[in-house]
Short mmCIF file of C-alpha atoms and ligand atoms in Angstrom, two decimals:
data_model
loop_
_atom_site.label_atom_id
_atom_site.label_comp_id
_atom_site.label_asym_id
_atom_site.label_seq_id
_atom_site.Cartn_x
_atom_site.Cartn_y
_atom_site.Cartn_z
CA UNK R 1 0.77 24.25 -4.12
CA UNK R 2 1.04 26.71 -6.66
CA UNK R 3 2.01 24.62 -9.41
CA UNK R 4 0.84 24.19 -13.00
CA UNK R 5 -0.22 21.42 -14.45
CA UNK R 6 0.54 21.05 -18.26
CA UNK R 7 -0.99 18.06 -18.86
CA UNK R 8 -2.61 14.59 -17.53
CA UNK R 9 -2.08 10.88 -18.80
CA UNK R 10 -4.18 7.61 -17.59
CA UNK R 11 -1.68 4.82 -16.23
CA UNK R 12 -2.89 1.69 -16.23
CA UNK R 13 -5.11 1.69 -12.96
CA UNK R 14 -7.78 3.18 -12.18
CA UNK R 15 -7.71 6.74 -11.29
CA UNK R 16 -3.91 7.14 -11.26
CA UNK R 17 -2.69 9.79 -13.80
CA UNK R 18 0.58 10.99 -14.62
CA UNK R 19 0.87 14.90 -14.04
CA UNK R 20 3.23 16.53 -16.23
CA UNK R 21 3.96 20.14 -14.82
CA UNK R 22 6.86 21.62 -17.44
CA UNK R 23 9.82 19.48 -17.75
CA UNK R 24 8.55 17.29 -14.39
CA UNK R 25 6.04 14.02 -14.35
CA UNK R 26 4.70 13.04 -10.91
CA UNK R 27 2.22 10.18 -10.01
CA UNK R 28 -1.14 11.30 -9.05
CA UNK R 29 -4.34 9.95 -7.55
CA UNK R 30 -7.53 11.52 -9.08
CA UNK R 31 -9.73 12.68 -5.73
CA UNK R 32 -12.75 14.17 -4.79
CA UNK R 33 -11.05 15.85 -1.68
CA UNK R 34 -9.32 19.17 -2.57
CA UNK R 35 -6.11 18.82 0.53
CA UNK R 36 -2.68 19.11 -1.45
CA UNK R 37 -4.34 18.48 -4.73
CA UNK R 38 -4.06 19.98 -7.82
CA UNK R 39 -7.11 21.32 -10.42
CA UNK R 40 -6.24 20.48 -14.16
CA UNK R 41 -8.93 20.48 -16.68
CA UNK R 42 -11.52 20.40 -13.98
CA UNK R 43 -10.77 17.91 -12.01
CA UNK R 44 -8.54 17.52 -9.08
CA UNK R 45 -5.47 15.79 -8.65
CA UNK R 46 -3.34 14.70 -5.49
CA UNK R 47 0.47 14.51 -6.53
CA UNK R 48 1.64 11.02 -4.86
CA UNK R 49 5.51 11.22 -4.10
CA UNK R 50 7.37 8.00 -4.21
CA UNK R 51 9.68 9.25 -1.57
CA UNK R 52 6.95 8.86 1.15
CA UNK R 53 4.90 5.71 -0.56
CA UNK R 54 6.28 2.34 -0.76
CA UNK R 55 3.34 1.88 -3.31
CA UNK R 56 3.46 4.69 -5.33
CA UNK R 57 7.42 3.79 -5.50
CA UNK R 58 6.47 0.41 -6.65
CA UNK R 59 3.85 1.66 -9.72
CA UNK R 60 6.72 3.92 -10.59
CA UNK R 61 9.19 1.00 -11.12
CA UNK R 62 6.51 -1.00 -12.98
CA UNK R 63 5.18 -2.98 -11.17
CA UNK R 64 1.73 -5.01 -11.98
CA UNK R 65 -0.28 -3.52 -9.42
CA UNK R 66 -3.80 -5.02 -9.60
CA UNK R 67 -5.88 -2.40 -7.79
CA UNK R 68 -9.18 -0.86 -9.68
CA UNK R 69 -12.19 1.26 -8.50
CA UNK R 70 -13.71 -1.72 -7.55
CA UNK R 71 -10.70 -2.89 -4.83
CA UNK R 72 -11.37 -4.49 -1.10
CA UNK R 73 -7.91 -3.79 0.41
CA UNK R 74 -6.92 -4.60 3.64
CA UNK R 75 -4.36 -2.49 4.26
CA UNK R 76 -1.68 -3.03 6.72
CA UNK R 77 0.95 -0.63 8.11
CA UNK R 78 -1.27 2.63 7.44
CA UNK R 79 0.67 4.48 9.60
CA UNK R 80 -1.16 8.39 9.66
CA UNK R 81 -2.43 7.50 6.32
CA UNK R 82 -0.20 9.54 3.69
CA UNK R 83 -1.23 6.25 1.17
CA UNK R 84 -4.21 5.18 2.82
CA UNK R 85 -5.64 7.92 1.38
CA UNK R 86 -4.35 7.52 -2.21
CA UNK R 87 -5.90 4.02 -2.21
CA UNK R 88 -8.88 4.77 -1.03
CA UNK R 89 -8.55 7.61 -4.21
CA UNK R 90 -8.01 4.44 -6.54
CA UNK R 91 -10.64 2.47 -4.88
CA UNK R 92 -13.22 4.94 -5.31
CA UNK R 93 -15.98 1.94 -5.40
CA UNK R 94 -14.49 -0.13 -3.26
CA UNK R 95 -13.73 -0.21 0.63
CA UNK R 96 -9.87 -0.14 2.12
CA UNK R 97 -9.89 -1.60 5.59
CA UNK R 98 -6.53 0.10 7.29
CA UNK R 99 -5.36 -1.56 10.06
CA UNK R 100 -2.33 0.66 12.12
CA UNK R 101 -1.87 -0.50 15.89
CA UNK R 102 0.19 2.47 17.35
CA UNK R 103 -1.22 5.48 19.40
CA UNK R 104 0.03 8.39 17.11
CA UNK R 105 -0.01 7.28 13.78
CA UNK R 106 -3.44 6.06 13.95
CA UNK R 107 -4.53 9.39 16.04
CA UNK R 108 -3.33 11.24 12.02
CA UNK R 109 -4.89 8.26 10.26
CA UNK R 110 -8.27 9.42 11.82
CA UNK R 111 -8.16 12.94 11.06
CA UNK R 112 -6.44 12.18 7.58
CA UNK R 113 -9.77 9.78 6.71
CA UNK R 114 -12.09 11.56 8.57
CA UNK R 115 -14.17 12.79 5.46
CA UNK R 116 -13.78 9.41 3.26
CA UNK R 117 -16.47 7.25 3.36
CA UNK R 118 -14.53 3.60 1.56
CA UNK R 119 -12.00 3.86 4.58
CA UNK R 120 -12.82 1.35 7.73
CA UNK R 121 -9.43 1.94 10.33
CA UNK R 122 -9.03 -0.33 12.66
CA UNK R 123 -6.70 -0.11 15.16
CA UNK R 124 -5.80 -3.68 15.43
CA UNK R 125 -2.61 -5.58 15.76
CA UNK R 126 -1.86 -7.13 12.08
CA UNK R 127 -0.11 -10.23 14.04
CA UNK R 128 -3.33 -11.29 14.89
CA UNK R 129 -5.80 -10.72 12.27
CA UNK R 130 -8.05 -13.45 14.27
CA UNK R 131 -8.98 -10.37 16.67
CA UNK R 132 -9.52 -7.90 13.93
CA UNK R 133 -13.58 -6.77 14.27
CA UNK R 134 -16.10 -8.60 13.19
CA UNK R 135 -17.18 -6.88 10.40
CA UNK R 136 -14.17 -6.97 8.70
CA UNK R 137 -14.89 -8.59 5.47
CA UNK R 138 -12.75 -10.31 2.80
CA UNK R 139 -10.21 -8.39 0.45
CA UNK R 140 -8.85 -8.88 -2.71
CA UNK R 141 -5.91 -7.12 -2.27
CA UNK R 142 -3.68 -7.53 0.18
CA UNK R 143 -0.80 -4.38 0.88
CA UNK R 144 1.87 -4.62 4.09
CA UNK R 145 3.84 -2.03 4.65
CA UNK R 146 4.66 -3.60 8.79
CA UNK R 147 8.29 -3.14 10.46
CA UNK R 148 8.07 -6.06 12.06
CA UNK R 149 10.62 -9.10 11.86
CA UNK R 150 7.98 -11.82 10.94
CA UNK R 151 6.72 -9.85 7.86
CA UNK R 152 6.19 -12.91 5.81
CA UNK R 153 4.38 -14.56 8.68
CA UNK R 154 1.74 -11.52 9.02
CA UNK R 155 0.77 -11.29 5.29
CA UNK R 156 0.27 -15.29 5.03
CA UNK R 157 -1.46 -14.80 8.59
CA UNK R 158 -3.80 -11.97 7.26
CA UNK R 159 -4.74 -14.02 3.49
CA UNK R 160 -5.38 -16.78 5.10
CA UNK R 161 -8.29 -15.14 7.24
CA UNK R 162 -9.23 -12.23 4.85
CA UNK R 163 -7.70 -13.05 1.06
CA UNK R 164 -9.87 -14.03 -1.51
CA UNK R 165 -8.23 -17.15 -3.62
CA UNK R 166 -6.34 -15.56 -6.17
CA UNK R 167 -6.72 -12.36 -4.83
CA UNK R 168 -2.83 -10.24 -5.01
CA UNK R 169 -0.74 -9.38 -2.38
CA UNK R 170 1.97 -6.81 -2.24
CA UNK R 171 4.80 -6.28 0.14
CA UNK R 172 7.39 -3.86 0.89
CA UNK R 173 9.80 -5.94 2.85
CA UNK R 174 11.99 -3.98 5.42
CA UNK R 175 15.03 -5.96 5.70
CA UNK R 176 16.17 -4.16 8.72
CA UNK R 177 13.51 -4.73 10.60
CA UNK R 178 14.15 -8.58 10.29
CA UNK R 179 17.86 -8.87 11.00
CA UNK R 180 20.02 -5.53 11.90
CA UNK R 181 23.21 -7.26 10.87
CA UNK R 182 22.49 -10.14 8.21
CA UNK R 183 23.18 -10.18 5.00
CA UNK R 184 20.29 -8.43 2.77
CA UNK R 185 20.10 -10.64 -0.23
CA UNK R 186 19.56 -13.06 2.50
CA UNK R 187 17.14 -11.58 4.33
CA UNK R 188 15.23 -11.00 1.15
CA UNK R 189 15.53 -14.00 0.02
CA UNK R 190 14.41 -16.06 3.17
CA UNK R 191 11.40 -13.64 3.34
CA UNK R 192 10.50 -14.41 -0.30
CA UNK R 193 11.03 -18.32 0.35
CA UNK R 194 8.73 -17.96 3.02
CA UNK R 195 6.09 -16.17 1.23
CA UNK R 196 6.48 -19.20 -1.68
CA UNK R 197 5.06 -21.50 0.92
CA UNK R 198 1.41 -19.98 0.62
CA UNK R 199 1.42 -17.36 -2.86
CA UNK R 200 2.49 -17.74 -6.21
CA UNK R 201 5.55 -14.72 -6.02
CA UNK R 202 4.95 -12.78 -9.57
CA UNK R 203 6.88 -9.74 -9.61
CA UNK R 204 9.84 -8.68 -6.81
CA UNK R 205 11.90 -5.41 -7.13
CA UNK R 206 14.07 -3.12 -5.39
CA UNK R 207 12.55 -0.36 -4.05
CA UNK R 208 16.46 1.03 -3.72
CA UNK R 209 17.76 4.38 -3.55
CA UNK R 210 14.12 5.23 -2.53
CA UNK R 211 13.57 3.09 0.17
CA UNK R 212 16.73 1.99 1.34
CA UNK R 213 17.31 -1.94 2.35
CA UNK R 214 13.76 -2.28 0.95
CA UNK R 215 11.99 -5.23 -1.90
CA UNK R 216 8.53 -5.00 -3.11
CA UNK R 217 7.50 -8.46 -3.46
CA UNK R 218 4.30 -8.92 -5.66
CA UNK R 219 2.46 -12.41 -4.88
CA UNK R 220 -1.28 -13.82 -5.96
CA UNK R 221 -3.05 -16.01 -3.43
C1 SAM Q 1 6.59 2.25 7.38
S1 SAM Q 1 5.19 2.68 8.29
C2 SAM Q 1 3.88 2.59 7.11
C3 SAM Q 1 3.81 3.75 6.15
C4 SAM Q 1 2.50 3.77 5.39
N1 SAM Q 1 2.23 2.49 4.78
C5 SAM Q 1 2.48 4.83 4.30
O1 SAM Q 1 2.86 4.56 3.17
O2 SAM Q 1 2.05 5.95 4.60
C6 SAM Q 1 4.88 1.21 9.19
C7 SAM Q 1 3.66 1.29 10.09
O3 SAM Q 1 3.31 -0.03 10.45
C8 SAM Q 1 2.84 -0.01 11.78
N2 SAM Q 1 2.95 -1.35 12.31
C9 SAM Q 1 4.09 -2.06 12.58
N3 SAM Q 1 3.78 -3.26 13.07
C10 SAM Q 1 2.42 -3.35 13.09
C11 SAM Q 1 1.52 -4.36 13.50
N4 SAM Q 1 1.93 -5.54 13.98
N5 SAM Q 1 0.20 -4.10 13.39
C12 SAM Q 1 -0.26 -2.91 12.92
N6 SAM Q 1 0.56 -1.93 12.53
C13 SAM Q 1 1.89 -2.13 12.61
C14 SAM Q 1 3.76 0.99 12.47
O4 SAM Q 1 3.17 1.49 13.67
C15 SAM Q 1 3.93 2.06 11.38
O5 SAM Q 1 2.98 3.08 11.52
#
């Protein structure tokens, strides 16, 4: 990308910056790895686009993210690993266990985390955390990014096994994938009833025009 950078600004987690490059800000993950990143003052930068991360979206619209360099995510819906590999950026110290279950996308999600060394994938279904591997260990942050129509089910399914108490969970809840023709607010709001049952809900937002038909629902354990 031959882009320049005109200046750099801490947000308020670790190792996320905001780039401003002339009249444009983007979010950015600080990185050792030099793919798609940008050099500014001696240090690189990958720009993170919100149009292809549910998370970065979500930090964008302000929301209370809890991640540091110290995170234990378990990650699930990495998909090939376009924000595995920001998190595992952020979580410089920590680990990021990514779990992904189809062929292709976790085929990318490989190569994409082949040189990281805090990235465990597992290609695991996240319906059934009781068969992830063994040495899967607990997390105390919890992201979901899963098309699946029991999304609240999987996230209290996965804390319960792997969550730390009070550890955070956030979830970008795909209201599509629950119900083609219901109502959204609905949807959204059964989902977040759900999630009520087992977490505290702190923060939920729209992740509209974005992420279309989409809520980022922050919760603690
Ligand atoms: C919207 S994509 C995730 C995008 C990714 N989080 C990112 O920001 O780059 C959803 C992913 O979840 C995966 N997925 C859906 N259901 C799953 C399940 N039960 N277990 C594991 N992965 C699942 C899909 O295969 C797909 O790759």
């Amino acid at each position: 990308m031959s882009v320049e950078i005109t200046g750099v600004r801490p947000t308020r987690i670790d190792n996320v910056f905001t780039l401003a490059a002339g009249p444009e800000e983007w979010l950015a993950t600080l990185s050792t790895y030099p793919e798609g990143a940008l050099q500014y003052g001696g240090k690189l930068y990958r720009p993170w686009s919100p149009a292809t991360s549910k998370l970065s979206s979500m930090i964008l619209k302000g929301m209370q993210i809890p991640l540091n360099a110290q995170s234990r995510v378990l990650y699930l819906g990495a998909a090939s690993g376009t924000t595995v590999t920001h998190v595992s950026d952020i979580a410089a110290d920590g680990i990021v266990f990514a779990v992904e279950f189809a062929a292709r996308p976790a085929r990318d999600l490989l190569r994409a985390i082949a040189d990281r060394d805090n990235v465990i994938p597992m290609i695991a279904d996240a319906r059934r955390p009781d068969l992830y591997p063994p040495f899967v260990d607990h997390a105390d942050f919890l992201y979901q990014d899963v098309a699946q129509p029991d999304q609240a089910d999987i996230a209290i399914a996965n804390a319960e096994k792997y969550l730390a108490s009070g550890g955070y969970a956030a979830i970008a809840i795909k209201a599509r994938s629950i119900s083609a023709g219901g109502d959204v607010k609905d949807i959204f709001r059964n989902e977040i009833e759900r999630l009520a049952e087992r977490f505290e809900v702190i923060e939920k937002i729209s992740l509209e025009p974005l992420h279309h038909d989409h809520m980022a629902v922050l919760c603690r354990y």
